[in-house]
PDB file of C-alpha atoms in Angstrom:
ATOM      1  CA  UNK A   9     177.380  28.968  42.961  1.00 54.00           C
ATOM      2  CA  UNK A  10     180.269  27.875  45.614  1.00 59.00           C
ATOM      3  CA  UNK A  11     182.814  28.951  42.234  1.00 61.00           C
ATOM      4  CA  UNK A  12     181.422  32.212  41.834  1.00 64.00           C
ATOM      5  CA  UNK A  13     180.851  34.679  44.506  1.00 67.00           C
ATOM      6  CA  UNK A  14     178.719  33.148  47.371  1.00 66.00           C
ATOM      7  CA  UNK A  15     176.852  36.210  48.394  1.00 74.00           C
ATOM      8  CA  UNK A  16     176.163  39.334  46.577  1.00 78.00           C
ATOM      9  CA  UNK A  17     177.069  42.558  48.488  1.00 83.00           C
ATOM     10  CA  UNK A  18     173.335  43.673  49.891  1.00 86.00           C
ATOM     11  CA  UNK A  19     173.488  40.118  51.392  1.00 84.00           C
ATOM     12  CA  UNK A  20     177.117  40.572  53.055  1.00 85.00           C
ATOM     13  CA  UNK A  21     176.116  43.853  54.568  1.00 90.00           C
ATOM     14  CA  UNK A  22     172.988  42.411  55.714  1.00 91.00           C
ATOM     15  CA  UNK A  23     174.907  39.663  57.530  1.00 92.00           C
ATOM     16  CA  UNK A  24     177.660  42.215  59.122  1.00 95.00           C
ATOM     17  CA  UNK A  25     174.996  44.249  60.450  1.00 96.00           C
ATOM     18  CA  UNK A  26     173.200  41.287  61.955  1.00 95.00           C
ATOM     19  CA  UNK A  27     177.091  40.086  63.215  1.00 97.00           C
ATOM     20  CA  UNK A  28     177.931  43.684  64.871  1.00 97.00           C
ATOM     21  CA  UNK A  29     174.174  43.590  66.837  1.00 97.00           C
ATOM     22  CA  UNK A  30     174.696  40.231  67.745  1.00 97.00           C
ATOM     23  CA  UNK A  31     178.041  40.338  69.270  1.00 97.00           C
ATOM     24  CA  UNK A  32     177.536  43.910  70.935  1.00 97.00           C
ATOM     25  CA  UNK A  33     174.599  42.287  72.418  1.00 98.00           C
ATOM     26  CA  UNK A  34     176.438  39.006  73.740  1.00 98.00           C
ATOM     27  CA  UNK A  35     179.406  40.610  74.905  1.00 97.00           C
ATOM     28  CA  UNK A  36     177.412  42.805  77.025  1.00 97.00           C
ATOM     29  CA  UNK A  37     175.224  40.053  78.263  1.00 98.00           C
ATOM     30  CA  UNK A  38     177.549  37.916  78.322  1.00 97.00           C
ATOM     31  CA  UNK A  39     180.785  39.747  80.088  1.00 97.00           C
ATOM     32  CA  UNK A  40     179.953  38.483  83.712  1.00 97.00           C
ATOM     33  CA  UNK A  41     180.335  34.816  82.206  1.00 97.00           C
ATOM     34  CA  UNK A  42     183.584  35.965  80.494  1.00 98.00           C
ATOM     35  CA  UNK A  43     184.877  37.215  83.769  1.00 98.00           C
ATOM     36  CA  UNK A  44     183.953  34.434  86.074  1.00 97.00           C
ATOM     37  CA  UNK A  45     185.687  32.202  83.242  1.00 97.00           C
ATOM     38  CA  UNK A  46     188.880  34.432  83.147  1.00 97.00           C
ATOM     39  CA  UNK A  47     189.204  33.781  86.828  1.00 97.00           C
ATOM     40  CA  UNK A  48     188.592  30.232  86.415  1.00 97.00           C
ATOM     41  CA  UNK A  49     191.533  30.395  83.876  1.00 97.00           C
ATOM     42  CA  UNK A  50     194.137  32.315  86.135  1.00 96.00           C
ATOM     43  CA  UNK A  51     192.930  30.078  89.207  1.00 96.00           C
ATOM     44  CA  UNK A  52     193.181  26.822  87.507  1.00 95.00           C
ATOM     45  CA  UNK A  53     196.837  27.019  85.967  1.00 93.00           C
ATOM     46  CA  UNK A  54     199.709  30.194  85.929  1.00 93.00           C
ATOM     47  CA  UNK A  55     199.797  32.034  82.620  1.00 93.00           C
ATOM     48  CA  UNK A  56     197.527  34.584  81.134  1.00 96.00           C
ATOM     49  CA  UNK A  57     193.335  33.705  81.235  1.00 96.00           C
ATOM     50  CA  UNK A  58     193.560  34.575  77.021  1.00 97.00           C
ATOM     51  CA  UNK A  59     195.039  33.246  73.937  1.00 95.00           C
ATOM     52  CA  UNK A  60     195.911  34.728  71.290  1.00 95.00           C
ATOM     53  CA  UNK A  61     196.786  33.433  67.917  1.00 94.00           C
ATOM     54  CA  UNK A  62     196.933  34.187  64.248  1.00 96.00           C
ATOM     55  CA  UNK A  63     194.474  32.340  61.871  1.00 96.00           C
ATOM     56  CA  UNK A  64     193.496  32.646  57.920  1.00 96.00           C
ATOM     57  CA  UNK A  65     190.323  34.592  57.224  1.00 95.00           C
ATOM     58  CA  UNK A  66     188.293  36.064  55.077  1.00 93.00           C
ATOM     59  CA  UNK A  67     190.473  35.844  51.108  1.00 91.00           C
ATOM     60  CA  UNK A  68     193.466  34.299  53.577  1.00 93.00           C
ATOM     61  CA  UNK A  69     193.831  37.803  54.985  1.00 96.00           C
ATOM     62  CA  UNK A  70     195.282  37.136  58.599  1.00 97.00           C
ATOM     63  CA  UNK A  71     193.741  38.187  61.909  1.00 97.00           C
ATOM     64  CA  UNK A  72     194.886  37.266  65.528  1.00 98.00           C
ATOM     65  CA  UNK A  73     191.960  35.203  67.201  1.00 97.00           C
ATOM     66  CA  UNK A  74     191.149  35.548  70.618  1.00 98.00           C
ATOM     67  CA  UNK A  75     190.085  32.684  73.057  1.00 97.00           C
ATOM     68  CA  UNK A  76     190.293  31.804  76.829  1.00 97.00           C
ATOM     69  CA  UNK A  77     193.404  29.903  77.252  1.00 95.00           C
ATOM     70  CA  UNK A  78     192.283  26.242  77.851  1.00 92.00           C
ATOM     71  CA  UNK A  79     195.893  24.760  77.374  1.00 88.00           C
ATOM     72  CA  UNK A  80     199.133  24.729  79.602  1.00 87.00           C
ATOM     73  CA  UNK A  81     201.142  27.776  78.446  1.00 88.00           C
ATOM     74  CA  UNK A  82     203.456  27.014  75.740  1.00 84.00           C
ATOM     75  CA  UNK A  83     201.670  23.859  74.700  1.00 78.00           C
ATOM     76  CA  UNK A  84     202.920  23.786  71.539  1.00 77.00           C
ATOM     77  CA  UNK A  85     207.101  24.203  72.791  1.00 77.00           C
ATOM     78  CA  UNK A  86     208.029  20.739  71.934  1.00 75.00           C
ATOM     79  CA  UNK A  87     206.110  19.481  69.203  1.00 73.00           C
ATOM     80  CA  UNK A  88     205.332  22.573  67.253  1.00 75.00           C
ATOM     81  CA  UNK A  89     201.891  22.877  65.783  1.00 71.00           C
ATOM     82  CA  UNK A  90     199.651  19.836  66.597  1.00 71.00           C
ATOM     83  CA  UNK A  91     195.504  19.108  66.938  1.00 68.00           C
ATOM     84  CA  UNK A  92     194.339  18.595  70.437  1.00 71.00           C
ATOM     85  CA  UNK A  93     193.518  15.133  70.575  1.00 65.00           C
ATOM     86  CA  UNK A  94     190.860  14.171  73.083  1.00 67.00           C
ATOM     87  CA  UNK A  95     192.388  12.883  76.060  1.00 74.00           C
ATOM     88  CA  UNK A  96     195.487  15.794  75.367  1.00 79.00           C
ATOM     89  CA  UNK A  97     197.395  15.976  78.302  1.00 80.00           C
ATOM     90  CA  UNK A  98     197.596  19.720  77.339  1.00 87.00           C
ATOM     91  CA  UNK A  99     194.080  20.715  78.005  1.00 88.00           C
ATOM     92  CA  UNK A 100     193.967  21.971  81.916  1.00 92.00           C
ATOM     93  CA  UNK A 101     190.885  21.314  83.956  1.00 93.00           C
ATOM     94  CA  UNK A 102     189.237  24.268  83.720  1.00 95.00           C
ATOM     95  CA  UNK A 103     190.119  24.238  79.999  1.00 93.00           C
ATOM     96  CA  UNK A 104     188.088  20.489  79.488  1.00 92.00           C
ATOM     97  CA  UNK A 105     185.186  21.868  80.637  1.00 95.00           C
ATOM     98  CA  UNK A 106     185.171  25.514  78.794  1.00 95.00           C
ATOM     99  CA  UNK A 107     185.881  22.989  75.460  1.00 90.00           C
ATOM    100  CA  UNK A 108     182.921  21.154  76.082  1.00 90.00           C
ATOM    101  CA  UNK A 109     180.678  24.145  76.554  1.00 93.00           C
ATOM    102  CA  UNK A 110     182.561  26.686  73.951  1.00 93.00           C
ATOM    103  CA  UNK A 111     182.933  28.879  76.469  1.00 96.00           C
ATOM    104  CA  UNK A 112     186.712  29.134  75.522  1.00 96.00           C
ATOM    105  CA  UNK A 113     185.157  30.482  72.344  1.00 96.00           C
ATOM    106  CA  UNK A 114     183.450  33.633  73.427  1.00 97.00           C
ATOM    107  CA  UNK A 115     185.859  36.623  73.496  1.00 98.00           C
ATOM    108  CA  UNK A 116     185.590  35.584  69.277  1.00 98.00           C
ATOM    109  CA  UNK A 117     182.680  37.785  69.651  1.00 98.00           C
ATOM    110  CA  UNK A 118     185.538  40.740  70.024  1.00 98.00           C
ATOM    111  CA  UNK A 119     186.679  39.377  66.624  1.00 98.00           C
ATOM    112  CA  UNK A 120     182.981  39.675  64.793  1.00 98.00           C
ATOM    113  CA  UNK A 121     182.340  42.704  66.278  1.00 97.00           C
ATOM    114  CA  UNK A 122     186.130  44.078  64.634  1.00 97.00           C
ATOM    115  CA  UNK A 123     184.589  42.005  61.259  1.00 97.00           C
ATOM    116  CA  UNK A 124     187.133  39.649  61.062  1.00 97.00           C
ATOM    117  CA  UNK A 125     184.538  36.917  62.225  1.00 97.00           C
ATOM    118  CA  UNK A 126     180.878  36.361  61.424  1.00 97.00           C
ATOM    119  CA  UNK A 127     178.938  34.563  63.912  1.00 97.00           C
ATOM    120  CA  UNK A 128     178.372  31.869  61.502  1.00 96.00           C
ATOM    121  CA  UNK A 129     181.066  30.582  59.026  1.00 95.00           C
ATOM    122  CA  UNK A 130     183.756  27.689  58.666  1.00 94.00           C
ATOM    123  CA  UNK A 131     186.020  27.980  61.399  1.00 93.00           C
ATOM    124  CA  UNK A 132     189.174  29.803  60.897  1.00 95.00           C
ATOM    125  CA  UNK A 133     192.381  27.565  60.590  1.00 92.00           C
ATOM    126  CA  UNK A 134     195.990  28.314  61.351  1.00 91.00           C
ATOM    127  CA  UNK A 135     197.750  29.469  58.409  1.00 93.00           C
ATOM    128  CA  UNK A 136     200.337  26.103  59.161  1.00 90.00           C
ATOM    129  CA  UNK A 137     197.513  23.866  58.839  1.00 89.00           C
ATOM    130  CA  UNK A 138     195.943  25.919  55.774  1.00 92.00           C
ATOM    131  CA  UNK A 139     198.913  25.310  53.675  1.00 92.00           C
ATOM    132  CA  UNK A 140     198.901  21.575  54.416  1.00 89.00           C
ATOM    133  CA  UNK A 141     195.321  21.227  54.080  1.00 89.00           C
ATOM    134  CA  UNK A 142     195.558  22.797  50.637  1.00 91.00           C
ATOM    135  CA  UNK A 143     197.909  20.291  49.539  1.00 91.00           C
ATOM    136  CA  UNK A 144     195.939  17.611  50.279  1.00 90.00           C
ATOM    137  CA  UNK A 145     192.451  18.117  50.200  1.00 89.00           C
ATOM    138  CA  UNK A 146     190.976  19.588  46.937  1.00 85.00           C
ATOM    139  CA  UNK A 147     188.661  22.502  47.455  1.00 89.00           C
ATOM    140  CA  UNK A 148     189.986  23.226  50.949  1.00 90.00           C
ATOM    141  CA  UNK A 149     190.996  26.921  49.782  1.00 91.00           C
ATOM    142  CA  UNK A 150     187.374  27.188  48.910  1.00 90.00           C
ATOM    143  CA  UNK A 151     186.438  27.878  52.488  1.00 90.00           C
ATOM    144  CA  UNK A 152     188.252  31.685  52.070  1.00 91.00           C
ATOM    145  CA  UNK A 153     185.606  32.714  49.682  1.00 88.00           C
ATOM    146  CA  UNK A 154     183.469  33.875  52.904  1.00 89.00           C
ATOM    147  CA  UNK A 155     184.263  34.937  56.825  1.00 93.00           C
ATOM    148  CA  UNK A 156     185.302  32.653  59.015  1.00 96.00           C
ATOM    149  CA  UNK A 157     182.666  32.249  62.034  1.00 96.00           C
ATOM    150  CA  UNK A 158     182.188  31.559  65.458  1.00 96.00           C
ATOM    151  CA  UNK A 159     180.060  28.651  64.459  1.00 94.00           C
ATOM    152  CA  UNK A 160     179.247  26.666  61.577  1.00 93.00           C
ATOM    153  CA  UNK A 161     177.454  23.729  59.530  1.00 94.00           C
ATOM    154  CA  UNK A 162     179.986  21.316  59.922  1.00 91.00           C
ATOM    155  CA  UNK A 163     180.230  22.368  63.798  1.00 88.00           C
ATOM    156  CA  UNK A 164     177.054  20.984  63.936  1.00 89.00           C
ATOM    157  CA  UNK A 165     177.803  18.041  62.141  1.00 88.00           C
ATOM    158  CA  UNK A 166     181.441  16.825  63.471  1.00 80.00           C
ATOM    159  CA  UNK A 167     183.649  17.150  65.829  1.00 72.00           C
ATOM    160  CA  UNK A 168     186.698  18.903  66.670  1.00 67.00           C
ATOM    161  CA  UNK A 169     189.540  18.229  63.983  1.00 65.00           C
ATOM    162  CA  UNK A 170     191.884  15.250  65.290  1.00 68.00           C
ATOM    163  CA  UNK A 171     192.843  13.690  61.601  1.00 74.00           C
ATOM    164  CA  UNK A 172     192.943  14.852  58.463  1.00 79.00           C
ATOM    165  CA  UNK A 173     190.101  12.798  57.705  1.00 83.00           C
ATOM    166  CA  UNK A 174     187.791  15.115  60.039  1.00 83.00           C
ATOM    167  CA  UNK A 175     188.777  18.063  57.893  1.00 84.00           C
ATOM    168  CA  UNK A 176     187.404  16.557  54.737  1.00 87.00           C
ATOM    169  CA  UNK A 177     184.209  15.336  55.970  1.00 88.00           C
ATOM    170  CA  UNK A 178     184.130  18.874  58.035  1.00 90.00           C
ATOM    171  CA  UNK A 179     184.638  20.397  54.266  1.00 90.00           C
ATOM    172  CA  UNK A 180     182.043  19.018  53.060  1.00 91.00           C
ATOM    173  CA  UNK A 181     179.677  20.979  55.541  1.00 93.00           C
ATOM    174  CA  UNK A 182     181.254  24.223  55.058  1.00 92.00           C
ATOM    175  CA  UNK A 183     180.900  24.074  51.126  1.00 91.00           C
ATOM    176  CA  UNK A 184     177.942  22.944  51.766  1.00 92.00           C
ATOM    177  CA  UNK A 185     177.281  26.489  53.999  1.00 92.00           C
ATOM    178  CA  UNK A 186     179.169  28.350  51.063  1.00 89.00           C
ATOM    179  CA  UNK A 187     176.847  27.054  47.959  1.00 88.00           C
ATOM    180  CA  UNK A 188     173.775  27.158  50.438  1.00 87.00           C
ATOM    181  CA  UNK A 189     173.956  30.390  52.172  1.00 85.00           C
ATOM    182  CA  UNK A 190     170.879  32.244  53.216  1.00 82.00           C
ATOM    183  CA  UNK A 191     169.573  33.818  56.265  1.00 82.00           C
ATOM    184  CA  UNK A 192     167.231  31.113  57.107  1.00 85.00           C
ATOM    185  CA  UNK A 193     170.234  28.859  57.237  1.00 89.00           C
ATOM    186  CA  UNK A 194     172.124  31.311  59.120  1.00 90.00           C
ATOM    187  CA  UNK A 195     169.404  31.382  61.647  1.00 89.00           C
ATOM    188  CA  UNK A 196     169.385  27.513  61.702  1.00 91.00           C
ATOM    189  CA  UNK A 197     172.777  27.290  62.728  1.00 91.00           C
TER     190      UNK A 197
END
């Protein structure tokens, strides 16, 4: 099933109707959250309270993601594209905690409710680290053959990527997602 196509079209449209109530919903609920933690941003360190930056989606189409900005500005000046590692230096304060809680994650539900997201889904990778990972780990394009999402199986299941290890066992999970979909499973997640 994870070769051919993982969801027939009834079942996509399903889902993207489910994704736009979802994250209309949340961002409405949610927006006095999403303020307080933009202030917390601008307070904490000088540079904008968002982030913004490409990623692979959906058939490695490109979007531009959109998170609160949990890292010094420029974090990536000097040694070009890099994982956080856990005790990064990088990450500000403010930006720990919003990592720890995902809060740095919710203005994604801008990007689901534009459909270049679903709320659940592999995670969406820098195209840098998609053309690596391709090299290296077989199956990894695999992940393309459905949105990326705000959340996922191997979310659940690991941690944030810090070696290339973590992105195979973390592959696992989301072909895992691909060959498994169904709503229940959505719902699970």
């Amino acid at each position: 099933r994870i070769l051919a196509e993982p969801m027939p079209p009834w079942e996509r449209n399903v889902k993207r109707l489910i994704d736009i109530s979802v994250s209309l919903v949340a961002l409405i609920l949610l927006m006095p959250v999403m303020l307080v933690a933009a202030a917390a941003v601008k307070l904490d360190s000088p540079g904008p309270a968002l982030y913004i930056q490409e990623r692979v989606g959906f058939r490695g189409s490109r979007f531009r993601l959109i998170k609160f900005r949990s890292m010094v500005v420029d974090a990536e000046k000097k040694s070009g594209p890099v994982w956080a590692g856990k005790d990064d230096d990088r990450i500000t304060r403010i930006g720990r905690f919003m990592r720890k809680t995902r809060i740095d994650e919710l203005p994604q539900l801008y990007n689901i409710l534009k459909g270049e997201m679903s709320l659940v889904g592999p995670r969406p990778e820098r195209e840098f680290f998609v053309e690596q990972l391709k090299l290296k780990i077989p199956y990894y394009p695999l992940r393309l053959k459905v949105k990326p999402g705000l959340t996922g199986w191997a979310q659940i299941k690991h941690n944030y990527d810090r070696t290339l290890d973590d992105v195979r066992e973390k592959l696992k999970y989301d072909l895992y997602y691909i060959e498994h979909w169904s709503f229940w499973f959505d719902l699970k997640i």
